[in-house]
Amino acid sequence: MPVGNHSAHGQATEGGPLKRELGERHIRLMALGACIGVGLFLGSAKAIEMAGPAIMLSYIIGGLAILVIMRALGEMAVHNPVAGSFSRYAQDYLGPLAGFLTGWNYWFLWLVTCVAEITAVAIYMGIWFPDVPRWIWALAALGSMGAVNLVAVKAFGEFEFWFALIKIVTIIAMVLGGIGIIAFGFGNDGVAVGISNLWSNGGFMPNGVTGVLMSLQMVMFAYLGVEMIGLTAGEARNPQKTIPQAIGSVFWRILLFYVGALFVILSIYPWNEIGSQGSPFVMTFERLGIKTAAGIINFVVITAALSSCNGGIFSTGRMLYSLAQNGQAPAAFARTSKNGVPRNALLLSIGALLLGVLANYLVPEKVFVWVTSIATFGAIWTWVMILLAQLKFRAGLTTAERKALKYRMWLWPLSSYLALAFLVLVVGLMAYFEDTRVALYIGPAFLVLLTVLYYTFRLAPKDAQGVTSTAS
């Protein structure tokens, strides 16, 4: 399957190469925004119900695993910053089938995730406009984010920057306000709350280790999307500088935005009462005397969902573009517009999302639970491929080449093996719970289908490069 005209480095296509227009501030905020999804604002209550105050341990454990995964990705991305990122690395270091499966799996998982996010926007808009049919808001969300991605990568970067900034400012305001309530009694008649709620309602770990384990699957879904930083490598102005900086602070962001926010919420309110009165974030802002708290959080959640949708469309377009360049998707998807945007790849993703929105609208209750579970399985596959590719990449280097790496994995290979074992544990937990077990039917079935298509149509890449390939 031909892939069109390539440059010497395999990136230029009919409309020109992808443009390196994502600056340091774009990628830094994208990295922050990728860690902060709708789940933190509205879904945290369910995780708290499972683990109690110990949910903070779940986020720290999951965050450590993500830190190792991102470090592995960063090592390869800095060495070879290409479009397609982990799909290309899976191809180069694990073989063409692994690259094919990883690329199409990632395209599919973000389609599934975007369906959930678009529908979420429609639900949240319905709070303000209950008489407007939900499908109109879903279509408006898809149309607006699709248009942003089709214009230029700089437009995508700007929207993602401001979306992420809104979420970040909201969380920081809540954390600071919550600390004021805990320490000084702001909004509580001057009576400080303290932090005794962390252990006085059945203990710090009221449901034991089992509760912490049960919450891990939900925690890992919250981290889905952080690997998108790797996809920016092909369009970052200075990937050797910006990608390590973005990845290097992932764990500290997790501590601040997840653990910090949950620490405040769980200190102010008994853990077994959270969720019974709405979003913990709304409750905290109302405690501070902000009467319009519900409206503010609703706006923030809408921007969070739009941000995820925006990033998802970006990811699907770049992954499909990379697959087409490698001969694993029709050549038309490797063409770019005059602005360096993979237009055809984006249009296919947007078109597929129209069908997803329809399905989500027709059976909203079932589809939303299913799509989040399927997306989690897809994310775990991606993370496993990143770790395996990095193990093979590093093993293939000489001692001198390893010392010359500008960005290296810590405690290699032990850290990679520990992260892999953790991901296997999460899959086991998904199999244990009936609601998430469906992902272990659909996810592997999709991979089997892709494998059949791969061998039936002989979709091995035409321009596969070895482990010594580099990019300018």
Tab-separated table of C-alpha atoms in Angstrom:
chain	number	residue	atom	x	y	z
A	1	MET	CA	0.000	0.000	0.000
A	2	PRO	CA	1.776	3.192	-1.129
A	3	VAL	CA	1.977	6.059	1.269
A	4	GLY	CA	2.633	9.045	-0.937
A	5	ASN	CA	5.740	11.213	-1.252
A	6	HIS	CA	7.983	11.240	1.789
A	7	SER	CA	10.936	13.357	2.637
A	8	ALA	CA	14.229	11.842	3.596
A	9	HIS	CA	12.936	11.627	7.120
A	10	GLY	CA	9.544	10.210	6.193
A	11	GLN	CA	7.462	13.199	7.357
A	12	ALA	CA	6.751	15.380	4.347
A	13	THR	CA	3.589	14.532	2.457
A	14	GLU	CA	1.534	16.046	-0.334
A	15	GLY	CA	0.596	19.225	1.554
A	16	GLY	CA	3.893	19.620	3.347
A	17	PRO	CA	5.212	18.216	6.626
A	18	LEU	CA	3.650	18.551	10.048
A	19	LYS	CA	4.590	21.968	11.399
A	20	ARG	CA	6.520	22.433	14.618
A	21	GLU	CA	4.237	25.129	16.043
A	22	LEU	CA	3.685	23.799	19.557
A	23	GLY	CA	5.782	25.897	21.930
A	24	GLU	CA	6.921	25.176	25.455
A	25	ARG	CA	3.864	26.765	27.098
A	26	HIS	CA	1.491	24.716	24.881
A	27	ILE	CA	3.101	21.387	25.740
A	28	ARG	CA	3.474	22.215	29.440
A	29	LEU	CA	-0.218	23.076	29.748
A	30	MET	CA	-1.230	20.104	27.591
A	31	ALA	CA	0.703	17.874	29.985
A	32	LEU	CA	-1.132	19.459	32.910
A	33	GLY	CA	-4.507	19.300	31.202
A	34	ALA	CA	-4.038	15.672	30.199
A	35	CYS	CA	-3.871	14.737	33.897
A	36	ILE	CA	-7.070	16.575	34.801
A	37	GLY	CA	-10.222	15.073	33.368
A	38	VAL	CA	-13.932	15.111	34.089
A	39	GLY	CA	-13.403	12.215	36.503
A	40	LEU	CA	-11.640	14.426	39.044
A	41	PHE	CA	-14.524	16.911	39.193
A	42	LEU	CA	-17.498	14.551	39.197
A	43	GLY	CA	-16.188	10.986	39.250
A	44	SER	CA	-13.963	11.227	42.306
A	45	ALA	CA	-16.913	10.530	44.616
A	46	LYS	CA	-17.239	6.921	43.393
A	47	ALA	CA	-13.533	6.242	43.929
A	48	ILE	CA	-13.736	7.747	47.429
A	49	GLU	CA	-16.673	5.447	48.185
A	50	MET	CA	-14.455	2.440	47.398
A	51	ALA	CA	-11.240	3.413	49.207
A	52	GLY	CA	-12.204	6.163	51.672
A	53	PRO	CA	-9.377	8.617	52.506
A	54	ALA	CA	-6.917	5.958	51.267
A	55	ILE	CA	-7.931	6.958	47.735
A	56	MET	CA	-4.950	9.320	47.971
A	57	LEU	CA	-2.684	6.250	48.132
A	58	SER	CA	-4.344	4.881	44.992
A	59	TYR	CA	-3.552	8.078	43.083
A	60	ILE	CA	0.039	8.106	44.333
A	61	ILE	CA	0.591	4.440	43.374
A	62	GLY	CA	-1.018	4.950	39.965
A	63	GLY	CA	0.932	8.184	39.542
A	64	LEU	CA	4.236	6.417	40.163
A	65	ALA	CA	3.382	3.860	37.470
A	66	ILE	CA	2.464	6.647	35.045
A	67	LEU	CA	5.702	8.458	35.860
A	68	VAL	CA	7.715	5.372	34.873
A	69	ILE	CA	5.672	4.934	31.680
A	70	MET	CA	6.139	8.579	30.696
A	71	ARG	CA	9.842	8.422	31.459
A	72	ALA	CA	10.124	5.404	29.138
A	73	LEU	CA	8.243	7.278	26.414
A	74	GLY	CA	10.345	10.391	26.945
A	75	GLU	CA	13.586	8.476	26.518
A	76	MET	CA	12.494	7.292	23.066
A	77	ALA	CA	10.768	10.562	22.069
A	78	VAL	CA	13.820	12.691	22.815
A	79	HIS	CA	16.079	10.237	20.966
A	80	ASN	CA	13.741	10.027	17.962
A	81	PRO	CA	10.941	12.687	17.936
A	82	VAL	CA	8.544	11.456	15.238
A	83	ALA	CA	4.830	11.684	14.484
A	84	GLY	CA	2.979	8.666	15.769
A	85	SER	CA	5.323	8.356	18.734
A	86	PHE	CA	4.670	5.095	20.599
A	87	SER	CA	3.089	3.424	17.550
A	88	ARG	CA	6.287	4.089	15.623
A	89	TYR	CA	8.450	2.931	18.524
A	90	ALA	CA	6.418	-0.289	18.860
A	91	GLN	CA	6.975	-0.863	15.133
A	92	ASP	CA	10.701	-0.144	15.267
A	93	TYR	CA	11.530	-2.124	18.392
A	94	LEU	CA	8.803	-4.793	18.704
A	95	GLY	CA	7.923	-5.410	15.067
A	96	PRO	CA	5.460	-4.164	12.441
A	97	LEU	CA	2.447	-6.021	13.868
A	98	ALA	CA	2.967	-4.427	17.303
A	99	GLY	CA	3.160	-0.978	15.686
A	100	PHE	CA	0.039	-1.653	13.648
A	101	LEU	CA	-1.966	-2.861	16.652
A	102	THR	CA	-0.757	-0.025	18.887
A	103	GLY	CA	-1.561	2.672	16.340
A	104	TRP	CA	-5.063	1.475	15.462
A	105	ASN	CA	-5.811	0.622	19.102
A	106	TYR	CA	-4.911	4.178	20.126
A	107	TRP	CA	-7.025	5.635	17.343
A	108	PHE	CA	-9.963	3.531	18.506
A	109	LEU	CA	-9.555	4.270	22.232
A	110	TRP	CA	-9.613	8.016	21.610
A	111	LEU	CA	-12.679	7.700	19.414
A	112	VAL	CA	-14.374	5.873	22.269
A	113	THR	CA	-13.167	8.454	24.797
A	114	CYS	CA	-14.299	11.354	22.614
A	115	VAL	CA	-17.789	9.830	22.373
A	116	ALA	CA	-17.984	9.874	26.167
A	117	GLU	CA	-16.669	13.438	26.405
A	118	ILE	CA	-18.966	14.838	23.707
A	119	THR	CA	-21.964	13.254	25.360
A	120	ALA	CA	-20.755	14.630	28.711
A	121	VAL	CA	-20.744	18.151	27.245
A	122	ALA	CA	-24.336	17.624	26.107
A	123	ILE	CA	-25.400	16.439	29.566
A	124	TYR	CA	-23.747	19.406	31.304
A	125	MET	CA	-25.199	21.921	28.854
A	126	GLY	CA	-28.594	20.348	29.542
A	127	ILE	CA	-28.343	21.629	33.131
A	128	TRP	CA	-28.492	25.184	31.795
A	129	PHE	CA	-30.687	24.517	28.747
A	130	PRO	CA	-32.951	21.589	29.665
A	131	ASP	CA	-35.302	22.144	26.721
A	132	VAL	CA	-32.622	21.839	24.035
A	133	PRO	CA	-32.185	18.268	22.690
A	134	ARG	CA	-28.920	16.705	23.826
A	135	TRP	CA	-27.792	15.717	20.353
A	136	ILE	CA	-27.561	19.390	19.348
A	137	TRP	CA	-24.982	20.108	22.062
A	138	ALA	CA	-23.095	16.911	21.231
A	139	LEU	CA	-22.948	17.930	17.580
A	140	ALA	CA	-21.892	21.480	18.492
A	141	ALA	CA	-19.070	20.163	20.684
A	142	LEU	CA	-17.820	17.837	17.949
A	143	GLY	CA	-18.127	20.501	15.251
A	144	SER	CA	-16.281	23.186	17.221
A	145	MET	CA	-13.393	20.967	18.328
A	146	GLY	CA	-13.153	19.403	14.881
A	147	ALA	CA	-12.901	22.863	13.299
A	148	VAL	CA	-10.159	23.905	15.742
A	149	ASN	CA	-8.078	20.865	14.825
A	150	LEU	CA	-8.583	21.363	11.086
A	151	VAL	CA	-7.329	24.966	11.091
A	152	ALA	CA	-3.738	24.551	12.286
A	153	VAL	CA	-1.833	22.836	15.057
A	154	LYS	CA	-1.205	26.258	16.626
A	155	ALA	CA	-4.981	26.764	16.949
A	156	PHE	CA	-5.257	23.388	18.665
A	157	GLY	CA	-2.398	24.341	21.005
A	158	GLU	CA	-4.004	27.674	21.937
A	159	PHE	CA	-7.395	26.135	22.733
A	160	GLU	CA	-5.795	23.352	24.754
A	161	PHE	CA	-3.672	25.916	26.618
A	162	TRP	CA	-6.681	27.939	27.761
A	163	PHE	CA	-8.862	24.893	28.469
A	164	ALA	CA	-6.116	23.462	30.680
A	165	LEU	CA	-5.576	26.824	32.373
A	166	ILE	CA	-9.258	27.030	33.380
A	167	LYS	CA	-9.107	23.589	35.008
A	168	ILE	CA	-5.820	24.324	36.759
A	169	VAL	CA	-6.936	27.689	38.165
A	170	THR	CA	-10.158	26.111	39.463
A	171	ILE	CA	-8.328	23.325	41.290
A	172	ILE	CA	-5.720	25.673	42.760
A	173	ALA	CA	-8.501	27.997	43.962
A	174	MET	CA	-10.303	25.056	45.570
A	175	VAL	CA	-7.140	23.740	47.231
A	176	LEU	CA	-6.199	27.177	48.617
A	177	GLY	CA	-9.764	27.889	49.710
A	178	GLY	CA	-10.005	24.441	51.308
A	179	ILE	CA	-6.768	24.984	53.225
A	180	GLY	CA	-8.285	28.259	54.451
A	181	ILE	CA	-11.329	26.364	55.741
A	182	ILE	CA	-9.157	23.689	57.394
A	183	ALA	CA	-6.662	26.043	59.044
A	184	PHE	CA	-8.582	29.278	59.619
A	185	GLY	CA	-12.276	28.442	59.300
A	186	PHE	CA	-12.988	30.601	56.238
A	187	GLY	CA	-16.677	30.253	55.368
A	188	ASN	CA	-17.185	28.146	58.499
A	189	ASP	CA	-17.924	30.896	61.031
A	190	GLY	CA	-14.218	31.147	61.765
A	191	VAL	CA	-14.029	27.606	63.149
A	192	ALA	CA	-11.105	25.641	61.724
A	193	VAL	CA	-12.009	22.154	60.482
A	194	GLY	CA	-8.716	20.350	60.964
A	195	ILE	CA	-7.912	17.065	59.274
A	196	SER	CA	-9.448	14.553	61.703
A	197	ASN	CA	-11.947	13.452	59.034
A	198	LEU	CA	-9.054	11.604	57.405
A	199	TRP	CA	-9.097	8.947	60.132
A	200	SER	CA	-12.152	9.435	62.367
A	201	ASN	CA	-14.812	7.695	60.238
A	202	GLY	CA	-13.716	4.082	60.186
A	203	GLY	CA	-10.041	4.856	59.803
A	204	PHE	CA	-7.813	6.082	56.969
A	205	MET	CA	-8.392	2.806	55.096
A	206	PRO	CA	-12.011	1.963	56.080
A	207	ASN	CA	-12.438	-0.754	53.441
A	208	GLY	CA	-8.951	-2.161	53.869
A	209	VAL	CA	-6.454	-2.963	51.147
A	210	THR	CA	-9.329	-4.381	49.081
A	211	GLY	CA	-10.888	-0.932	48.819
A	212	VAL	CA	-7.632	0.576	47.574
A	213	LEU	CA	-7.258	-2.184	44.972
A	214	MET	CA	-10.868	-1.768	43.842
A	215	SER	CA	-10.302	1.930	43.169
A	216	LEU	CA	-7.183	1.428	41.021
A	217	GLN	CA	-9.086	0.784	37.798
A	218	MET	CA	-10.946	4.098	38.162
A	219	VAL	CA	-7.732	5.894	39.075
A	220	MET	CA	-5.962	4.633	35.943
A	221	PHE	CA	-8.847	5.793	33.733
A	222	ALA	CA	-8.314	9.269	35.187
A	223	TYR	CA	-4.717	9.169	33.885
A	224	LEU	CA	-5.722	8.205	30.350
A	225	GLY	CA	-4.373	10.816	27.941
A	226	VAL	CA	-1.134	11.744	29.685
A	227	GLU	CA	0.772	9.773	27.015
A	228	MET	CA	-0.525	12.276	24.449
A	229	ILE	CA	2.578	14.346	25.261
A	230	GLY	CA	4.535	11.861	23.152
A	231	LEU	CA	2.367	12.585	20.116
A	232	THR	CA	3.428	16.238	20.215
A	233	ALA	CA	7.044	15.253	19.464
A	234	GLY	CA	6.520	15.605	15.712
A	235	GLU	CA	5.165	19.147	16.106
A	236	ALA	CA	7.150	20.507	19.051
A	237	ARG	CA	9.590	23.327	18.255
A	238	ASN	CA	12.233	21.955	20.579
A	239	PRO	CA	11.291	18.385	21.584
A	240	GLN	CA	14.653	17.729	23.281
A	241	LYS	CA	13.817	20.472	25.793
A	242	THR	CA	10.028	20.651	26.059
A	243	ILE	CA	9.176	16.953	26.285
A	244	PRO	CA	11.531	16.146	29.201
A	245	GLN	CA	10.297	19.228	31.058
A	246	ALA	CA	6.662	18.260	30.540
A	247	ILE	CA	7.210	14.629	31.537
A	248	GLY	CA	9.546	15.410	34.421
A	249	SER	CA	6.884	17.233	36.409
A	250	VAL	CA	4.037	14.732	35.857
A	251	PHE	CA	4.290	13.191	39.339
A	252	TRP	CA	4.341	16.566	41.104
A	253	ARG	CA	1.289	17.692	39.148
A	254	ILE	CA	-0.493	14.512	40.220
A	255	LEU	CA	0.383	15.229	43.861
A	256	LEU	CA	-0.937	18.790	43.627
A	257	PHE	CA	-4.036	18.362	41.499
A	258	TYR	CA	-5.289	14.940	42.529
A	259	VAL	CA	-3.862	14.210	45.966
A	260	GLY	CA	-3.943	17.869	47.041
A	261	ALA	CA	-7.564	18.347	45.975
A	262	LEU	CA	-8.676	15.084	47.572
A	263	PHE	CA	-6.776	15.883	50.789
A	264	VAL	CA	-8.732	19.131	51.105
A	265	ILE	CA	-12.101	17.537	50.301
A	266	LEU	CA	-11.590	14.552	52.619
A	267	SER	CA	-10.452	16.815	55.450
A	268	ILE	CA	-13.498	19.069	55.224
A	269	TYR	CA	-16.143	16.349	54.730
A	270	PRO	CA	-16.486	12.823	56.184
A	271	TRP	CA	-15.594	10.446	53.356
A	272	ASN	CA	-18.846	8.483	53.708
A	273	GLU	CA	-20.935	11.610	53.073
A	274	ILE	CA	-19.154	12.662	49.878
A	275	GLY	CA	-21.228	12.059	46.772
A	276	SER	CA	-24.574	12.166	48.555
A	277	GLN	CA	-24.872	15.923	48.027
A	278	GLY	CA	-23.376	16.352	44.557
A	279	SER	CA	-19.856	17.111	43.376
A	280	PRO	CA	-17.260	17.512	46.163
A	281	PHE	CA	-15.923	20.550	44.292
A	282	VAL	CA	-19.325	22.253	44.290
A	283	MET	CA	-19.720	21.501	48.004
A	284	THR	CA	-16.340	23.041	48.833
A	285	PHE	CA	-16.922	26.245	46.867
A	286	GLU	CA	-20.370	26.609	48.427
A	287	ARG	CA	-18.767	26.204	51.869
A	288	LEU	CA	-16.558	29.188	50.986
A	289	GLY	CA	-19.704	31.255	50.418
A	290	ILE	CA	-19.695	31.182	46.614
A	291	LYS	CA	-23.405	30.944	45.797
A	292	THR	CA	-22.830	30.317	42.100
A	293	ALA	CA	-20.510	27.358	42.791
A	294	ALA	CA	-22.653	24.886	40.852
A	295	GLY	CA	-22.619	27.116	37.763
A	296	ILE	CA	-18.867	27.689	37.996
A	297	ILE	CA	-18.087	23.975	38.302
A	298	ASN	CA	-20.519	23.162	35.494
A	299	PHE	CA	-18.613	25.578	33.242
A	300	VAL	CA	-15.269	24.101	34.284
A	301	VAL	CA	-16.479	20.548	33.671
A	302	ILE	CA	-17.691	21.527	30.200
A	303	THR	CA	-14.258	22.954	29.382
A	304	ALA	CA	-12.651	19.788	30.804
A	305	ALA	CA	-14.777	17.615	28.519
A	306	LEU	CA	-14.090	19.877	25.516
A	307	SER	CA	-10.386	19.767	26.333
A	308	SER	CA	-10.396	15.962	26.333
A	309	CYS	CA	-12.353	15.923	23.082
A	310	ASN	CA	-9.949	18.454	21.536
A	311	GLY	CA	-6.941	16.372	22.544
A	312	GLY	CA	-8.630	13.168	21.424
A	313	ILE	CA	-9.303	14.470	17.915
A	314	PHE	CA	-5.692	15.676	17.746
A	315	SER	CA	-4.449	12.238	18.831
A	316	THR	CA	-6.598	10.250	16.399
A	317	GLY	CA	-5.545	12.461	13.482
A	318	ARG	CA	-1.818	12.208	14.214
A	319	MET	CA	-1.941	8.468	14.839
A	320	LEU	CA	-3.839	7.798	11.598
A	321	TYR	CA	-1.393	10.063	9.742
A	322	SER	CA	1.518	8.056	11.116
A	323	LEU	CA	-0.131	4.735	10.208
A	324	ALA	CA	-0.695	5.964	6.653
A	325	GLN	CA	2.923	7.065	6.359
A	326	ASN	CA	3.978	3.566	7.330
A	327	GLY	CA	1.695	1.918	4.784
A	328	GLN	CA	-0.697	0.630	7.450
A	329	ALA	CA	-3.628	2.859	6.457
A	330	PRO	CA	-4.743	4.263	3.074
A	331	ALA	CA	-2.208	6.695	1.581
A	332	ALA	CA	-4.803	9.504	1.496
A	333	PHE	CA	-4.524	9.842	5.263
A	334	ALA	CA	-0.822	10.729	4.995
A	335	ARG	CA	-1.633	13.938	3.107
A	336	THR	CA	-1.603	17.276	4.887
A	337	SER	CA	-3.204	20.633	4.172
A	338	LYS	CA	-1.140	23.713	3.327
A	339	ASN	CA	-1.077	24.466	7.063
A	340	GLY	CA	0.575	21.123	7.753
A	341	VAL	CA	-2.579	19.560	9.246
A	342	PRO	CA	-3.404	15.885	8.453
A	343	ARG	CA	-6.840	16.926	7.175
A	344	ASN	CA	-8.058	13.628	5.719
A	345	ALA	CA	-7.078	11.715	8.850
A	346	LEU	CA	-8.938	14.236	11.009
A	347	LEU	CA	-12.035	14.141	8.799
A	348	LEU	CA	-12.252	10.348	9.092
A	349	SER	CA	-12.015	10.570	12.883
A	350	ILE	CA	-14.663	13.309	13.036
A	351	GLY	CA	-16.932	11.290	10.746
A	352	ALA	CA	-16.551	8.193	12.904
A	353	LEU	CA	-17.394	10.255	15.982
A	354	LEU	CA	-20.739	11.220	14.439
A	355	LEU	CA	-21.731	7.553	14.574
A	356	GLY	CA	-20.453	7.294	18.121
A	357	VAL	CA	-22.480	10.266	19.282
A	358	LEU	CA	-25.591	8.693	17.763
A	359	ALA	CA	-24.974	5.397	19.561
A	360	ASN	CA	-24.259	7.173	22.824
A	361	TYR	CA	-27.436	9.185	22.495
A	362	LEU	CA	-29.605	6.117	21.784
A	363	VAL	CA	-28.361	4.030	24.735
A	364	PRO	CA	-26.633	6.547	27.044
A	365	GLU	CA	-26.740	4.570	30.297
A	366	LYS	CA	-24.953	1.453	29.021
A	367	VAL	CA	-22.640	3.068	26.491
A	368	PHE	CA	-21.004	5.510	28.891
A	369	VAL	CA	-19.905	2.784	31.332
A	370	TRP	CA	-18.767	0.547	28.494
A	371	VAL	CA	-16.775	3.174	26.620
A	372	THR	CA	-14.806	4.231	29.685
A	373	SER	CA	-13.909	0.603	30.413
A	374	ILE	CA	-12.909	-0.055	26.794
A	375	ALA	CA	-10.844	3.130	26.754
A	376	THR	CA	-9.043	2.021	29.935
A	377	PHE	CA	-8.151	-1.316	28.315
A	378	GLY	CA	-6.877	0.543	25.249
A	379	ALA	CA	-4.777	2.841	27.427
A	380	ILE	CA	-3.261	-0.111	29.292
A	381	TRP	CA	-2.330	-1.757	25.968
A	382	THR	CA	-0.648	1.495	24.897
A	383	TRP	CA	1.257	1.810	28.184
A	384	VAL	CA	2.399	-1.821	28.007
A	385	MET	CA	3.676	-1.287	24.447
A	386	ILE	CA	5.563	1.835	25.546
A	387	LEU	CA	7.312	-0.088	28.329
A	388	LEU	CA	8.121	-3.114	26.152
A	389	ALA	CA	9.402	-0.912	23.319
A	390	GLN	CA	11.649	1.019	25.707
A	391	LEU	CA	13.055	-2.220	27.164
A	392	LYS	CA	13.922	-3.419	23.657
A	393	PHE	CA	15.217	0.007	22.594
A	394	ARG	CA	17.622	0.310	25.525
A	395	ALA	CA	18.741	-3.320	25.250
A	396	GLY	CA	19.697	-2.711	21.609
A	397	LEU	CA	22.082	0.144	22.416
A	398	THR	CA	25.790	-0.178	23.065
A	399	THR	CA	27.207	0.994	26.395
A	400	ALA	CA	28.471	4.181	24.752
A	401	GLU	CA	25.079	4.869	23.146
A	402	ARG	CA	23.322	4.389	26.479
A	403	LYS	CA	25.628	6.899	28.143
A	404	ALA	CA	24.982	9.352	25.290
A	405	LEU	CA	21.191	9.353	25.792
A	406	LYS	CA	20.001	12.865	26.637
A	407	TYR	CA	17.020	11.605	28.656
A	408	ARG	CA	17.105	8.273	30.461
A	409	MET	CA	14.781	5.956	32.366
A	410	TRP	CA	15.472	5.618	36.086
A	411	LEU	CA	16.450	2.226	37.556
A	412	TRP	CA	16.200	0.503	34.195
A	413	PRO	CA	15.068	-2.261	33.721
A	414	LEU	CA	13.599	-2.826	37.233
A	415	SER	CA	11.285	0.209	37.030
A	416	SER	CA	9.853	-0.973	33.695
A	417	TYR	CA	9.141	-4.482	35.010
A	418	LEU	CA	7.449	-3.134	38.142
A	419	ALA	CA	5.219	-0.854	36.043
A	420	LEU	CA	4.319	-3.786	33.766
A	421	ALA	CA	3.376	-5.911	36.789
A	422	PHE	CA	1.161	-3.080	38.071
A	423	LEU	CA	-0.683	-2.847	34.734
A	424	VAL	CA	-1.281	-6.607	34.765
A	425	LEU	CA	-2.815	-6.173	38.223
A	426	VAL	CA	-5.180	-3.475	36.923
A	427	VAL	CA	-6.322	-5.751	34.074
A	428	GLY	CA	-6.992	-8.474	36.635
A	429	LEU	CA	-9.116	-6.040	38.639
A	430	MET	CA	-11.073	-5.129	35.505
A	431	ALA	CA	-11.809	-8.827	34.988
A	432	TYR	CA	-12.999	-9.129	38.576
A	433	PHE	CA	-15.730	-6.473	38.335
A	434	GLU	CA	-18.760	-7.164	36.162
A	435	ASP	CA	-19.220	-3.560	34.970
A	436	THR	CA	-15.668	-3.349	33.590
A	437	ARG	CA	-15.363	-6.968	32.428
A	438	VAL	CA	-16.974	-6.025	29.100
A	439	ALA	CA	-13.736	-4.242	28.157
A	440	LEU	CA	-11.895	-7.571	28.294
A	441	TYR	CA	-14.309	-8.947	25.708
A	442	ILE	CA	-14.336	-6.013	23.308
A	443	GLY	CA	-10.703	-4.903	23.646
A	444	PRO	CA	-9.021	-8.239	22.835
A	445	ALA	CA	-11.661	-8.979	20.161
A	446	PHE	CA	-10.744	-5.704	18.440
A	447	LEU	CA	-7.039	-6.604	18.580
A	448	VAL	CA	-7.795	-10.032	17.059
A	449	LEU	CA	-9.782	-8.343	14.269
A	450	LEU	CA	-6.870	-5.982	13.593
A	451	THR	CA	-4.467	-8.929	13.470
A	452	VAL	CA	-6.665	-10.712	10.913
A	453	LEU	CA	-6.825	-7.550	8.780
A	454	TYR	CA	-3.058	-7.099	9.084
A	455	TYR	CA	-2.269	-10.525	7.667
A	456	THR	CA	-5.183	-10.617	5.192
A	457	PHE	CA	-4.252	-7.334	3.506
A	458	ARG	CA	-0.499	-7.611	4.161
A	459	LEU	CA	-0.314	-4.301	5.990
A	460	ALA	CA	3.320	-4.508	7.058
A	461	PRO	CA	4.961	-1.065	6.759
A	462	LYS	CA	6.693	-0.298	3.489
A	463	ASP	CA	9.248	2.026	5.023
A	464	ALA	CA	9.988	0.381	8.376
A	465	GLN	CA	13.167	1.677	9.934
A	466	GLY	CA	15.421	-0.092	12.396
A	467	VAL	CA	16.309	0.879	15.903
A	468	THR	CA	19.036	3.216	14.697
A	469	SER	CA	16.596	5.495	12.870
A	470	THR	CA	16.687	9.150	13.875
A	471	ALA	CA	14.700	12.250	13.060
A	472	SER	CA	15.850	15.730	12.430
